[in-house]
């Protein structure tokens, strides 16, 4: 592998790491909640903002329950 190609690969890798770090910082911000489910409705993503807003930890809900389990029943039917 040529030196230029190695340098280019390292630059690309560094850019991806920086982008990933930024995405994680945004995702883990407590200023907004982010909740996502899989095709079956089971929670897969539950960030710090969701924890703060709803009072559950990510470990309590991820891969275990659906949003309906932590929602006000009256709100679901309205």
Coordinates of C-alpha atoms in Angstrom, one line a residue:
X1 CA 0.0 0.0 0.0
X2 CA 1.4 3.4 -1.0
X3 CA 2.2 6.0 1.7
X4 CA -0.3 8.4 0.2
X5 CA -3.1 5.7 0.4
X6 CA -2.2 5.0 4.0
X7 CA -2.3 8.7 4.8
X8 CA -5.6 9.1 3.1
X9 CA -7.1 6.0 4.9
X10 CA -5.9 7.5 8.3
X11 CA -7.5 10.8 7.5
X12 CA -10.7 9.2 6.5
X13 CA -10.7 7.1 9.7
X14 CA -10.0 10.2 11.9
X15 CA -12.9 12.1 10.2
X16 CA -15.2 9.2 10.9
X17 CA -14.1 9.1 14.5
X18 CA -14.7 12.8 14.9
X19 CA -18.1 12.5 13.2
X20 CA -19.1 9.7 15.5
X21 CA -17.9 11.6 18.6
X22 CA -20.1 14.6 17.5
X23 CA -23.1 12.4 16.9
X24 CA -22.7 10.8 20.3
X25 CA -22.5 14.2 22.0
X26 CA -25.6 15.4 20.3
X27 CA -27.5 12.1 21.0
X28 CA -26.5 12.2 24.7
X29 CA -27.5 15.8 25.1
X30 CA -30.1 16.2 27.9
X31 CA -31.7 19.1 26.0
X32 CA -34.0 16.8 23.9
X33 CA -35.4 13.3 24.2
X34 CA -34.8 10.7 21.5
X35 CA -36.8 7.4 21.6
X36 CA -36.8 4.9 18.8
X37 CA -38.4 1.5 18.4
X38 CA -37.8 -1.6 16.3
X39 CA -40.4 -3.0 13.9
X40 CA -42.2 -4.6 16.8
X41 CA -42.4 -1.4 18.8
X42 CA -39.8 -2.3 21.4
X43 CA -37.7 0.6 22.5
X44 CA -34.1 0.5 21.0
X45 CA -32.9 4.0 21.6
X46 CA -33.6 6.0 24.8
X47 CA -31.2 8.9 25.4
X48 CA -30.4 11.0 28.5
X49 CA -33.1 13.6 27.6
X50 CA -35.7 10.8 27.5
X51 CA -34.5 9.5 30.8
X52 CA -34.8 13.0 32.4
X53 CA -38.2 13.7 30.8
X54 CA -39.8 10.3 31.6
X55 CA -38.0 9.2 34.7
X56 CA -36.8 5.9 33.4
X57 CA -33.2 4.8 32.8
X58 CA -32.3 3.5 29.3
X59 CA -31.4 0.1 30.9
X60 CA -35.0 -0.2 32.3
X61 CA -36.6 0.3 28.9
X62 CA -34.3 -0.6 26.0
X63 CA -35.0 -4.0 24.5
X64 CA -37.7 -4.6 27.1
X65 CA -40.8 -2.5 26.6
X66 CA -42.8 -0.4 24.2
X67 CA -43.6 3.3 24.6
X68 CA -47.2 2.3 25.4
X69 CA -45.8 0.8 28.7
X70 CA -44.5 4.1 29.9
X71 CA -47.3 6.3 28.4
X72 CA -50.4 7.7 30.1
X73 CA -53.2 5.4 29.0
X74 CA -55.5 8.4 28.6
X75 CA -53.1 10.1 26.2
X76 CA -52.9 7.0 24.1
X77 CA -56.7 6.9 23.5
X78 CA -57.2 10.6 22.9

